[in-house]
C-alpha positions as CSV (number, residue, x, y, z in Angstrom):
1,M,3.8,19.6,-29.4
2,F,2.2,22.4,-31.5
3,D,-0.3,24.9,-30.4
4,A,-3.5,25.7,-32.5
5,K,-1.9,28.5,-34.4
6,Q,1.0,26.4,-35.5
7,M,-1.2,23.5,-36.5
8,D,-3.4,25.9,-38.6
9,W,-0.3,27.1,-40.5
10,L,0.9,23.5,-41.0
11,N,-2.5,22.4,-42.3
12,Q,-2.4,25.2,-44.9
13,L,0.6,23.6,-46.6
14,S,0.0,21.4,-49.5
15,A,1.9,18.2,-50.3
16,E,3.7,20.0,-53.1
17,D,4.8,22.7,-50.6
18,L,6.2,20.1,-48.3
19,A,8.0,18.3,-51.2
20,I,9.6,21.6,-52.1
21,L,10.7,22.1,-48.5
22,G,12.1,18.6,-48.4
23,A,14.0,19.1,-51.6
24,G,15.5,22.3,-50.3
25,F,16.7,20.7,-47.1
26,T,18.2,17.8,-49.1
27,T,20.0,20.2,-51.3
28,L,21.3,22.2,-48.3
29,G,22.5,18.9,-46.7
30,D,24.3,17.9,-49.9
31,F,25.9,21.3,-50.0
32,F,27.3,21.0,-46.5
33,A,28.5,17.5,-47.2
34,F,30.4,18.9,-50.2
35,L,31.9,21.6,-48.0
36,A,33.0,18.9,-45.5
37,L,34.7,17.0,-48.4
38,V,36.5,20.1,-49.5
39,K,37.6,20.8,-45.9
40,A,38.8,17.3,-45.4
41,K,40.9,17.5,-48.5
42,Q,42.5,20.8,-47.4
43,E,43.4,19.6,-43.9
44,P,46.7,17.8,-43.6
45,S,46.7,14.3,-42.2
46,K,47.7,14.2,-38.5
47,G,48.9,10.6,-38.7
48,K,52.0,9.0,-40.0
49,G,50.9,9.4,-43.6
50,N,49.2,6.0,-44.0
51,E,45.8,7.1,-42.8
52,V,43.0,7.1,-45.2
53,V,40.1,9.5,-45.0
54,A,37.0,7.5,-45.5
55,L,34.3,9.6,-47.2
56,I,30.9,8.0,-47.2
57,R,28.1,9.5,-49.1
58,A,25.2,10.1,-46.9
59,K,22.6,9.3,-49.5
60,Q,23.6,6.7,-52.0
61,Q,21.6,6.1,-55.2
62,P,20.1,2.7,-55.6
63,H,21.9,0.4,-58.1
64,K,19.9,-0.1,-61.3
65,G,20.6,-3.5,-62.7
66,N,20.1,-4.6,-66.2
67,K,16.4,-5.2,-66.9
68,K,15.7,-8.0,-69.4
């Protein structure tokens, strides 16, 4: 899958570096999801007017219940 040079580069990354990369990709994904929502709102409906555009959030936050 990876050659020795690529594995050497990967082994030099710390857990913090990988976490920063993951956060960056998550932010980029959220940005493109936002652009998709904006585009969906701008495009006119092609149906008879009774169609509903279902927008599903790709990453939902877990529900925090009341802790007693």
